[in-house]
mmCIF file with all atom_site columns, C-alpha atoms in Angstrom:
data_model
loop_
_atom_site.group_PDB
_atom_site.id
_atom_site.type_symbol
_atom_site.label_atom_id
_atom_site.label_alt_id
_atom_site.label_comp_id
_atom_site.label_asym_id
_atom_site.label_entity_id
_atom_site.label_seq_id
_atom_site.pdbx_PDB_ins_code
_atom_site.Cartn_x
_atom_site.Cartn_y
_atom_site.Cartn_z
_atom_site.occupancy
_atom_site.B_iso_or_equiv
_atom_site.pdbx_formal_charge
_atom_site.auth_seq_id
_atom_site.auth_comp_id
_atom_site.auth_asym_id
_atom_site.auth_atom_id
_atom_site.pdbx_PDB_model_num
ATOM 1   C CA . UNK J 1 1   ? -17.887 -23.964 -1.856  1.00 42.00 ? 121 UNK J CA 1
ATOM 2   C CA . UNK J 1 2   ? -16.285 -24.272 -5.407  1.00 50.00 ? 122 UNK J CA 1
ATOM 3   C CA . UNK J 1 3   ? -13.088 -22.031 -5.781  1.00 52.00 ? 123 UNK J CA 1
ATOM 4   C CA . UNK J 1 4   ? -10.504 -20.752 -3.362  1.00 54.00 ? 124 UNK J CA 1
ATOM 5   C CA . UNK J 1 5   ? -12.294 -19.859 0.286   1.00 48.00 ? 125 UNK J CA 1
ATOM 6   C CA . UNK J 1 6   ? -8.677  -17.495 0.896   1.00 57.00 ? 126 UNK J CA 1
ATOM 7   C CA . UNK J 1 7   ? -9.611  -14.759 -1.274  1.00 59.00 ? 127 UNK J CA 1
ATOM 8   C CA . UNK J 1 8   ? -11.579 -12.207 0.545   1.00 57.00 ? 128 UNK J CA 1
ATOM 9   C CA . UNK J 1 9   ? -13.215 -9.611  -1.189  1.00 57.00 ? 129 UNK J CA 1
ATOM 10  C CA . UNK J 1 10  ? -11.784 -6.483  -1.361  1.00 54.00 ? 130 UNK J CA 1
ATOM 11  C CA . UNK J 1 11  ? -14.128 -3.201  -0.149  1.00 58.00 ? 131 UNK J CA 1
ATOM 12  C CA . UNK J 1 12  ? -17.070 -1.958  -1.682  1.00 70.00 ? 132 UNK J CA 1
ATOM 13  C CA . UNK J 1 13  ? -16.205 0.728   -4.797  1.00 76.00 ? 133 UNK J CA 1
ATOM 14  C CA . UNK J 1 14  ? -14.186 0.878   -8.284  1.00 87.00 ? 134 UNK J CA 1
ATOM 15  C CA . UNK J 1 15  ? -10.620 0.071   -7.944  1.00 97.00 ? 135 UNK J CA 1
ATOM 16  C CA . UNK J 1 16  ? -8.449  1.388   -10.992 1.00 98.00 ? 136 UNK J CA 1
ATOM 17  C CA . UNK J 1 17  ? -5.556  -0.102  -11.680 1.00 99.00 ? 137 UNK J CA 1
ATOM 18  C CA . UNK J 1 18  ? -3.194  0.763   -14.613 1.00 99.00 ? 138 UNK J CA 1
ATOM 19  C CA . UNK J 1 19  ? -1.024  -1.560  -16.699 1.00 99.00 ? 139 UNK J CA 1
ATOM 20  C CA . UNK J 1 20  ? 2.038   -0.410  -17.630 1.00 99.00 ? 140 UNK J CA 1
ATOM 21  C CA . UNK J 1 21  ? 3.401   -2.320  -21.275 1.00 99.00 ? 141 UNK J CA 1
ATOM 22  C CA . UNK J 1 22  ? 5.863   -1.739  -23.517 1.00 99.00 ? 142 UNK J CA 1
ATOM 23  C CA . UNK J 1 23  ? 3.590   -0.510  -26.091 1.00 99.00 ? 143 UNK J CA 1
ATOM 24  C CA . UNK J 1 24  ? 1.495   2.193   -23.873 1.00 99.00 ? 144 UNK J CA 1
ATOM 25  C CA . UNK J 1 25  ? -0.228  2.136   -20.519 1.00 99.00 ? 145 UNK J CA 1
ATOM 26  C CA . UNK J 1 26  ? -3.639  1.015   -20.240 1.00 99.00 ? 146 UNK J CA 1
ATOM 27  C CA . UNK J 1 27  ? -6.190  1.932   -17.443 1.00 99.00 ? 147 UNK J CA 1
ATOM 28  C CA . UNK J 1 28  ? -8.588  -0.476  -15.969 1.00 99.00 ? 148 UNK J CA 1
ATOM 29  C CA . UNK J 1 29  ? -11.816 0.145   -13.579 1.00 99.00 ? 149 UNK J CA 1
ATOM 30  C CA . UNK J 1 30  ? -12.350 -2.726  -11.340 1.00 98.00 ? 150 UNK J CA 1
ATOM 31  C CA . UNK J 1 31  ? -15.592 -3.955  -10.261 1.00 98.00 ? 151 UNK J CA 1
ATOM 32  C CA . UNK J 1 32  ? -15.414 -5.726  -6.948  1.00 98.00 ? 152 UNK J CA 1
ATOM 33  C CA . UNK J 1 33  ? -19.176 -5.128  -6.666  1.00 97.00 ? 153 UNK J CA 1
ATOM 34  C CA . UNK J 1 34  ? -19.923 -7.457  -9.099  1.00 98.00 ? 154 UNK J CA 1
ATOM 35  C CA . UNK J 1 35  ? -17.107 -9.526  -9.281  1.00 98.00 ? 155 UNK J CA 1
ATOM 36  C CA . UNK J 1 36  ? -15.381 -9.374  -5.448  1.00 98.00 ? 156 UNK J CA 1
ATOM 37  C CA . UNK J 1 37  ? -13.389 -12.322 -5.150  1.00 98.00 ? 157 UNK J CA 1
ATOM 38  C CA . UNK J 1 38  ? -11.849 -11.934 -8.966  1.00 98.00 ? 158 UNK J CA 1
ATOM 39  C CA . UNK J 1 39  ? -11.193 -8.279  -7.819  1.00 98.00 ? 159 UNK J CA 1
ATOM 40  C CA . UNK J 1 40  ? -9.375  -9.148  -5.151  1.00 98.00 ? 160 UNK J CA 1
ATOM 41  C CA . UNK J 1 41  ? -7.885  -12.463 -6.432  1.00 99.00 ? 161 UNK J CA 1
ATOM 42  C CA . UNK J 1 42  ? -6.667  -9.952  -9.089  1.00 99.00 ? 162 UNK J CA 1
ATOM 43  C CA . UNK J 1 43  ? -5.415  -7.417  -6.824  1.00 98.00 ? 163 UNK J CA 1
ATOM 44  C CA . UNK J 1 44  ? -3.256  -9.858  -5.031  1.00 98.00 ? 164 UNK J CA 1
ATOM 45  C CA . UNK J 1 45  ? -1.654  -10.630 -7.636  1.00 99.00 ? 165 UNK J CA 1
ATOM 46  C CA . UNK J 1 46  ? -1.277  -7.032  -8.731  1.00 99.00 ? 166 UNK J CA 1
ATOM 47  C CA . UNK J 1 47  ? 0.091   -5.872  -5.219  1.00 98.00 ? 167 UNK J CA 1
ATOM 48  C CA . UNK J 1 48  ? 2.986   -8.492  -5.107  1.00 98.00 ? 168 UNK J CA 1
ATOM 49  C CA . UNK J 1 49  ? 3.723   -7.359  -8.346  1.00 99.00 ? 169 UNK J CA 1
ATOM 50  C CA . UNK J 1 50  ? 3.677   -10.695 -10.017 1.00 99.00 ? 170 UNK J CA 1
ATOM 51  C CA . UNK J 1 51  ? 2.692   -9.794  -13.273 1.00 99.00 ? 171 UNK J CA 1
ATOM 52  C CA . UNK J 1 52  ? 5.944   -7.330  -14.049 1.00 99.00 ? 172 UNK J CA 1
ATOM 53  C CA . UNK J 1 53  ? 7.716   -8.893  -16.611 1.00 98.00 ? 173 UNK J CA 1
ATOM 54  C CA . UNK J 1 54  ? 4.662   -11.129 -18.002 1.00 99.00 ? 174 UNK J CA 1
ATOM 55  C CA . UNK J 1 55  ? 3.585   -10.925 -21.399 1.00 99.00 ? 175 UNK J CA 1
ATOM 56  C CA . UNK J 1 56  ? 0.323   -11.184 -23.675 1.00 99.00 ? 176 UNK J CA 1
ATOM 57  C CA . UNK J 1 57  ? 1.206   -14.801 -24.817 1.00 98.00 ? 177 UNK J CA 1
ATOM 58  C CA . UNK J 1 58  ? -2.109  -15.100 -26.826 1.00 98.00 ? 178 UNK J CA 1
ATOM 59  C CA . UNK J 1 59  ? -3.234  -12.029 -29.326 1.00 98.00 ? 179 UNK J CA 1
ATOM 60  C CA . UNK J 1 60  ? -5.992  -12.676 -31.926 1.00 98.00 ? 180 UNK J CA 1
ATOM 61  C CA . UNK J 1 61  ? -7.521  -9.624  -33.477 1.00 98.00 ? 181 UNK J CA 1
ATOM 62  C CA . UNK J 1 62  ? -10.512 -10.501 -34.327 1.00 98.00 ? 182 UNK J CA 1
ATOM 63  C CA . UNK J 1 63  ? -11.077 -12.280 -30.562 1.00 98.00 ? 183 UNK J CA 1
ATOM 64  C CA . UNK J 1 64  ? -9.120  -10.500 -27.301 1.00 99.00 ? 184 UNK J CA 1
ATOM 65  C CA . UNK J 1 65  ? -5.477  -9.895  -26.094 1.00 99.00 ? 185 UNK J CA 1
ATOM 66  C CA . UNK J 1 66  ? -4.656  -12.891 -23.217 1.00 99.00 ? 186 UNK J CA 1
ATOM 67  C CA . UNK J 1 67  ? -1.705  -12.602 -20.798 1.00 99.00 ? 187 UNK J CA 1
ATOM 68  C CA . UNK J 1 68  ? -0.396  -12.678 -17.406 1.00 98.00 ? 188 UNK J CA 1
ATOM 69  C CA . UNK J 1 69  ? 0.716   -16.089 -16.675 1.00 98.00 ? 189 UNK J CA 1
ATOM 70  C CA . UNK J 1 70  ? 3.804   -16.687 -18.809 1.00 98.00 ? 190 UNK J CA 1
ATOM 71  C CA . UNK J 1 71  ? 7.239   -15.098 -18.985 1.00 98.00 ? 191 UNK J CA 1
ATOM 72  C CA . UNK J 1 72  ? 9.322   -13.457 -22.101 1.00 96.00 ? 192 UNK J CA 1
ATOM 73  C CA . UNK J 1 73  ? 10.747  -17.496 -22.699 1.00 96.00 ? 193 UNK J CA 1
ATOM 74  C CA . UNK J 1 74  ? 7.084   -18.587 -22.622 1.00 96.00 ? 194 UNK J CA 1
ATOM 75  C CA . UNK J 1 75  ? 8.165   -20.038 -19.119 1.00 96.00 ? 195 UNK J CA 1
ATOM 76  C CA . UNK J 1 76  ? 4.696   -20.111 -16.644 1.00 95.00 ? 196 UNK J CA 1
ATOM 77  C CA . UNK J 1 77  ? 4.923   -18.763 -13.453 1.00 97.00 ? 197 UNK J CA 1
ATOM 78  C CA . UNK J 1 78  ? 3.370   -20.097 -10.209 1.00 97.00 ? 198 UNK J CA 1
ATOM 79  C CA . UNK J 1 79  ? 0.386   -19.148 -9.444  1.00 98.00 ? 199 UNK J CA 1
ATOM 80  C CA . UNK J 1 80  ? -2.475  -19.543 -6.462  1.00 97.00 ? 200 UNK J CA 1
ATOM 81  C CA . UNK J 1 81  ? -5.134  -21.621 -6.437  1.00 98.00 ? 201 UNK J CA 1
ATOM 82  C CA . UNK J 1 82  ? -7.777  -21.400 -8.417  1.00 98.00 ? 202 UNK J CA 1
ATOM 83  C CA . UNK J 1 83  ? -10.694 -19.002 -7.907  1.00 98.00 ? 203 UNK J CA 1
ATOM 84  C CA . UNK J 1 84  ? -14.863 -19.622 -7.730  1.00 98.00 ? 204 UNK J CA 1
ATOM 85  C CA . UNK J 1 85  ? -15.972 -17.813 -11.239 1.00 98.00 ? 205 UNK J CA 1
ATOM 86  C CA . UNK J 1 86  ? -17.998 -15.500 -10.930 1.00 99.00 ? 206 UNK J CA 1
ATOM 87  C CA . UNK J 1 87  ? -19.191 -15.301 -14.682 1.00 99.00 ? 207 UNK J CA 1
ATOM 88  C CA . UNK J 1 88  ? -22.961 -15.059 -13.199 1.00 98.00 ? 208 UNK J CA 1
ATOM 89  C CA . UNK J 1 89  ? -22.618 -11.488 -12.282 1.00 98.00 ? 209 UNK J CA 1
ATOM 90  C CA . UNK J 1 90  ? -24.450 -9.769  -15.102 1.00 98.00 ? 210 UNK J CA 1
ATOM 91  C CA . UNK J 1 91  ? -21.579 -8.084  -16.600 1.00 99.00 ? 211 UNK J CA 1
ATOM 92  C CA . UNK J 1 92  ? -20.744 -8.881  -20.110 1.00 99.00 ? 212 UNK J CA 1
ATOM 93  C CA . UNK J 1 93  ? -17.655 -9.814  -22.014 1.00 99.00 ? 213 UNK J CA 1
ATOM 94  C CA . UNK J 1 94  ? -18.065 -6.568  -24.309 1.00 99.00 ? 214 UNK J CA 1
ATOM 95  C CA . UNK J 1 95  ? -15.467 -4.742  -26.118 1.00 99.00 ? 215 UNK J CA 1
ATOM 96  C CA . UNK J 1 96  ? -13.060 -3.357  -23.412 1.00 99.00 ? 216 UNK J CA 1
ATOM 97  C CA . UNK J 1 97  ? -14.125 -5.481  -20.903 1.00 99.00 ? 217 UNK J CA 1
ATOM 98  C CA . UNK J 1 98  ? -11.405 -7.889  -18.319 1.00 99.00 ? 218 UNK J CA 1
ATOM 99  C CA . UNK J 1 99  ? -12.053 -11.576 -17.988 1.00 99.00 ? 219 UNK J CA 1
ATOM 100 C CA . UNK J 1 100 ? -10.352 -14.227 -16.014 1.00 99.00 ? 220 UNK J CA 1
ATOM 101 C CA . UNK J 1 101 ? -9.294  -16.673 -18.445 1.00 98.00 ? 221 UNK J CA 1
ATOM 102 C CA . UNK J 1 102 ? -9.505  -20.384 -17.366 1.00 98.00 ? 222 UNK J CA 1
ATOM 103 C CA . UNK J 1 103 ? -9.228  -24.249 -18.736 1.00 96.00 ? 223 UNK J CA 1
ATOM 104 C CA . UNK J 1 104 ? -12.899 -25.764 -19.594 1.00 95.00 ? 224 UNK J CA 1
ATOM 105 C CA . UNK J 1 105 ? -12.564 -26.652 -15.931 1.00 97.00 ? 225 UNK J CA 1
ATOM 106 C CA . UNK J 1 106 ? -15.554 -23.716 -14.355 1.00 98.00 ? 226 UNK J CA 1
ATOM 107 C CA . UNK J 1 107 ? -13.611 -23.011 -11.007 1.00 98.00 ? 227 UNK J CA 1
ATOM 108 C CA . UNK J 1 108 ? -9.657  -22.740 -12.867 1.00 98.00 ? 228 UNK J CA 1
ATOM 109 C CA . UNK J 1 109 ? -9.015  -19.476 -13.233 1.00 98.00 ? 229 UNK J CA 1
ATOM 110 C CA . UNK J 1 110 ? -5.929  -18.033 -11.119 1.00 99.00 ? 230 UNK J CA 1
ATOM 111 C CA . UNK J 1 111 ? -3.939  -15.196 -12.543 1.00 99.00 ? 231 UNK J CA 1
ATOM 112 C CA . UNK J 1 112 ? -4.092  -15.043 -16.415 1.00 99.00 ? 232 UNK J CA 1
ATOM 113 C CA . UNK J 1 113 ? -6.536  -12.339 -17.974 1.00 99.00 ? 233 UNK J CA 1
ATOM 114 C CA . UNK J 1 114 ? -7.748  -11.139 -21.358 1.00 99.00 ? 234 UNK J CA 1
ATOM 115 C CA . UNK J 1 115 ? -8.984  -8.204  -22.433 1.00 99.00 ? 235 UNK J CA 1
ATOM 116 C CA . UNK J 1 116 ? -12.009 -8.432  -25.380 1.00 99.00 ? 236 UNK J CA 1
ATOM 117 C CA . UNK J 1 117 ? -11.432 -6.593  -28.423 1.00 99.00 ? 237 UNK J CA 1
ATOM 118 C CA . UNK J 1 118 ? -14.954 -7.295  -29.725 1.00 99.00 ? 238 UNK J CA 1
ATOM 119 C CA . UNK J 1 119 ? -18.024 -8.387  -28.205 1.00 99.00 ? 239 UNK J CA 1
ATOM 120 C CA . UNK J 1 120 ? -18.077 -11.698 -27.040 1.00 98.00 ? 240 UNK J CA 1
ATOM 121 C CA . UNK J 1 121 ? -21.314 -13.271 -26.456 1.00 98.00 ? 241 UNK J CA 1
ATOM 122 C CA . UNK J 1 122 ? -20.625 -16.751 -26.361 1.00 98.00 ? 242 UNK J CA 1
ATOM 123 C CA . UNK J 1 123 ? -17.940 -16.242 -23.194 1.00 98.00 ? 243 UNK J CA 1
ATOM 124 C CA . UNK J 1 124 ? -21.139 -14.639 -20.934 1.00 98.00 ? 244 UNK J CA 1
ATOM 125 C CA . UNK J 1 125 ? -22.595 -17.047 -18.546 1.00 98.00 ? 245 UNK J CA 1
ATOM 126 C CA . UNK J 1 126 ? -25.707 -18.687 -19.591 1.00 97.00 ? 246 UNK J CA 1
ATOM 127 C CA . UNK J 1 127 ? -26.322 -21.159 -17.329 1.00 96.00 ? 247 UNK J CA 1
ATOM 128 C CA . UNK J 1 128 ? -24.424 -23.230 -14.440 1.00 95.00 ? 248 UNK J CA 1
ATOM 129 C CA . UNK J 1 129 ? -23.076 -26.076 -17.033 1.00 94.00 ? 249 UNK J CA 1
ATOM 130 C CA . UNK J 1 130 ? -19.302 -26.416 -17.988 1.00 93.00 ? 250 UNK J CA 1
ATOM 131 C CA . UNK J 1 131 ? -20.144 -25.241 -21.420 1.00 93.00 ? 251 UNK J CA 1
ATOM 132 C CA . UNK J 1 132 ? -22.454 -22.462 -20.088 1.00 96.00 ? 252 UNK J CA 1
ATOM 133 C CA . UNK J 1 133 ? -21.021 -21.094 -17.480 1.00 98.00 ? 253 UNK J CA 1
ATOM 134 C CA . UNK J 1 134 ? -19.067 -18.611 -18.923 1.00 98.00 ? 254 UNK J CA 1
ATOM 135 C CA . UNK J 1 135 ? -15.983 -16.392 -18.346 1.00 99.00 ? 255 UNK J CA 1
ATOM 136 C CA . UNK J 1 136 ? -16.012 -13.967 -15.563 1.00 99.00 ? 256 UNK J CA 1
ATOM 137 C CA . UNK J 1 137 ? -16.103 -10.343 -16.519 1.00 99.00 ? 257 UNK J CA 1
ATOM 138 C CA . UNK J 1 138 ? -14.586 -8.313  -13.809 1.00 99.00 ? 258 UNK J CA 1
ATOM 139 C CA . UNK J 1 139 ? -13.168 -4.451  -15.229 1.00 99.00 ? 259 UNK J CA 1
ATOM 140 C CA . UNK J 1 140 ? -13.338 -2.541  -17.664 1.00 99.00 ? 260 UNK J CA 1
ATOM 141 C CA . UNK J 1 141 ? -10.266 -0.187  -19.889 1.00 99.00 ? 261 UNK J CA 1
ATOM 142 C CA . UNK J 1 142 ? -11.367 3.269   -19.290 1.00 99.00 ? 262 UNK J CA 1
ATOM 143 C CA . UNK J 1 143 ? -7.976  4.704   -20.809 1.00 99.00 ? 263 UNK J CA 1
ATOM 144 C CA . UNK J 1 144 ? -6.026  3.232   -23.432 1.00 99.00 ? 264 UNK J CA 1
ATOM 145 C CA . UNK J 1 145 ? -8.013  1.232   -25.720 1.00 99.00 ? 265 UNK J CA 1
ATOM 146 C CA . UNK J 1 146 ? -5.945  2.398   -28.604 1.00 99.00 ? 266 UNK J CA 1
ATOM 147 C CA . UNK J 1 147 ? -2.867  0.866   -27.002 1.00 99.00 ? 267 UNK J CA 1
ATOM 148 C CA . UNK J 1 148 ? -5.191  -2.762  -26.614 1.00 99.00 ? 268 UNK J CA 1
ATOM 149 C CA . UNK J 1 149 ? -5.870  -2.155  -30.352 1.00 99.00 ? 269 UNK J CA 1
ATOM 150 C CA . UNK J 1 150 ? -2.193  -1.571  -30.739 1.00 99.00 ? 270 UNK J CA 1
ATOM 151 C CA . UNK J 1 151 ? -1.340  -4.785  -29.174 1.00 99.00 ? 271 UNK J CA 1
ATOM 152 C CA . UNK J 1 152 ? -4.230  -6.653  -30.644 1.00 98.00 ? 272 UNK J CA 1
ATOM 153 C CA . UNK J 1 153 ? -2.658  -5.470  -34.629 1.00 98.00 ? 273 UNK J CA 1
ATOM 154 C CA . UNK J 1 154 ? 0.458   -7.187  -33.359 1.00 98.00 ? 274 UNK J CA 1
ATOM 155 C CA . UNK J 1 155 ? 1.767   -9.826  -35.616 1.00 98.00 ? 275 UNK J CA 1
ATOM 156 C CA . UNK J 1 156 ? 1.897   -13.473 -34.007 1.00 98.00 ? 276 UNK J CA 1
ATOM 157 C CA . UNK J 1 157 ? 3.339   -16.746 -34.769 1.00 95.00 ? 277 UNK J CA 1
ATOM 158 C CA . UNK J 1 158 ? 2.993   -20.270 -34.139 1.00 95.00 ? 278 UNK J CA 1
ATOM 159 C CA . UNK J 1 159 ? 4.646   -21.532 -31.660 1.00 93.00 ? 279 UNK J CA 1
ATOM 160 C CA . UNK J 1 160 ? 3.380   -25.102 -30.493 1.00 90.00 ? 280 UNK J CA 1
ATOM 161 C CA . UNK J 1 161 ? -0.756  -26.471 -30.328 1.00 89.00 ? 281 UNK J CA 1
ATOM 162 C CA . UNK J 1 162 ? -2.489  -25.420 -27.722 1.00 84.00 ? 282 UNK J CA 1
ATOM 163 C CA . UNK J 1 163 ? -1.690  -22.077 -25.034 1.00 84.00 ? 283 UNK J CA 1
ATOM 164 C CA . UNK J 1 164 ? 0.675   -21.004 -27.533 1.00 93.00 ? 284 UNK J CA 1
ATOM 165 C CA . UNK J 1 165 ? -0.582  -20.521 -31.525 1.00 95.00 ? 285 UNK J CA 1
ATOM 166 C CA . UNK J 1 166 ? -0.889  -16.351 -31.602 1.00 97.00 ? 286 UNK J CA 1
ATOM 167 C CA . UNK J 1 167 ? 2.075   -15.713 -29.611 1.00 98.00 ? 287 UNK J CA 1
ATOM 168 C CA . UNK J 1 168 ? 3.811   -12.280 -30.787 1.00 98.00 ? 288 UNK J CA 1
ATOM 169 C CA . UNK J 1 169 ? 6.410   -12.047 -33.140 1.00 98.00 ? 289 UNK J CA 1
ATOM 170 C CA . UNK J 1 170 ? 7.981   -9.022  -30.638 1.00 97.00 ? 290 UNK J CA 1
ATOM 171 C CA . UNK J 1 171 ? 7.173   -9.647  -27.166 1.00 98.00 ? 291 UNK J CA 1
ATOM 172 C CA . UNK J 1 172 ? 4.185   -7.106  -25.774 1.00 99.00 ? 292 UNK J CA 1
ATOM 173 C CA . UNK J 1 173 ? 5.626   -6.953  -22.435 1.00 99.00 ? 293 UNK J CA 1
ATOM 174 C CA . UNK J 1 174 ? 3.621   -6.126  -18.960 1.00 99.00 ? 294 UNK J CA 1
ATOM 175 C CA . UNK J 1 175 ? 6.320   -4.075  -17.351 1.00 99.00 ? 295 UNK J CA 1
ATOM 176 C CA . UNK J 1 176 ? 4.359   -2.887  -14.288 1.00 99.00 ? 296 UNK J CA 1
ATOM 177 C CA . UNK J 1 177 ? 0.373   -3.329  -13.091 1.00 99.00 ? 297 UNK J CA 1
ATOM 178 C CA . UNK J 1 178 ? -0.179  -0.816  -10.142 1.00 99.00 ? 298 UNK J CA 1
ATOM 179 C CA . UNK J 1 179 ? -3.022  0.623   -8.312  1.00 98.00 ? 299 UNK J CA 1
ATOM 180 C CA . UNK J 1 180 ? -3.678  4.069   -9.141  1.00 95.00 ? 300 UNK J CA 1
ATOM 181 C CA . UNK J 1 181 ? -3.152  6.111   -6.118  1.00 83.00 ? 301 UNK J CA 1
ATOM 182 C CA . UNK J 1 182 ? -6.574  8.246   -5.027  1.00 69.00 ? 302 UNK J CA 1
ATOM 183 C CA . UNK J 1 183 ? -4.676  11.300  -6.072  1.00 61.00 ? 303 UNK J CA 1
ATOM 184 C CA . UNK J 1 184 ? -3.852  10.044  -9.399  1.00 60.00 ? 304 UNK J CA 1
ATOM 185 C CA . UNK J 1 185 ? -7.649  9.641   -10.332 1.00 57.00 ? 305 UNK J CA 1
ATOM 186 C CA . UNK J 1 186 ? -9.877  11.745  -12.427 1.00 59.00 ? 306 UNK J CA 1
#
């Protein structure tokens, strides 16, 4: 089995969470359904609160909004093992949707996320090669797509090749990523 075997899948049923950033909160529908180790992979990393005081490292507006993994000081922070992607699902990386982000490696993905801006075609799964395997949709915002827009008008800078070439000029914190309580939903 490729991935992680530690994650178990969370239960059956949407699971909204909402993100909490410095320019606007931004709700997110789960899909553990369709994506249940990435949900719960996700949520573990949501319910010991390890993305408070991350940032969106990687903004490029005509692309998606990447975060999660790195620090204020671009400093990464230590993360799980890598997860089995579950790109294969059927759900596609769409305007609005989550994805795991990952290295070309299929099975990298740990805590780092993006959130499309536009439709991305070429990130669905197409078939079970490195190059077609795709990246694993696994939510969807349901509330605050103009603060994603917000974030994804947000003027970067270079900062060195590779993880870090649309960093932004003002940090776009994550202050907080919680699970919205049952009473809390619509």
């Amino acid at each position: 089995m490729r991935g992680n075997p530690e994650v178990t899948p969370e239960p059956k049923g949407p699971v909204v969470v909402v993100m909490k950033t410095n320019r606007g909160e931004v709700e997110i529908e789960l899909d553990p359904e369709k994506a249940p180790r990435t949900v719960a992979n996700f949520l573990h990393y949501v319910d010991d609160k390890f993305y408070d005081g991350t940032i969106f490292h990687r903004v490029i507006p005509t692309f998606m909004i990447q975060g999660g993994g790195f620090t204020c000081d671009l400093k990464d922070k230590k993360t799980r093992g890598p997860i089995k992607n579950e790109a294969d699902n059927g759900l596609k990386n769409e305007r609005g949707t989550i994805a795991m982000a990952r290295t070309p490696e299929v099975d990298s993905a740990t805590a780092e996320f993006f959130v499309n801006v536009v439709d991305s075609a070429f990130l669905n799964h197409e078939d079970e090669t490195p190059k077609g395997y795709g990246y694993c949709v696994f939510g969807r915002v349901t509330k605050g797509m103009d603060v994603v827009d917000t974030i994804r008008n947000t003027k970067t800078r270079f900062v060195r090749k590779g993880v870090f070439e649309n960093v932004p000029v003002e940090p776009v914190i994550i202050e907080s990523v919680r699970r919205k309580k049952e009473k809390e939903k619509d």
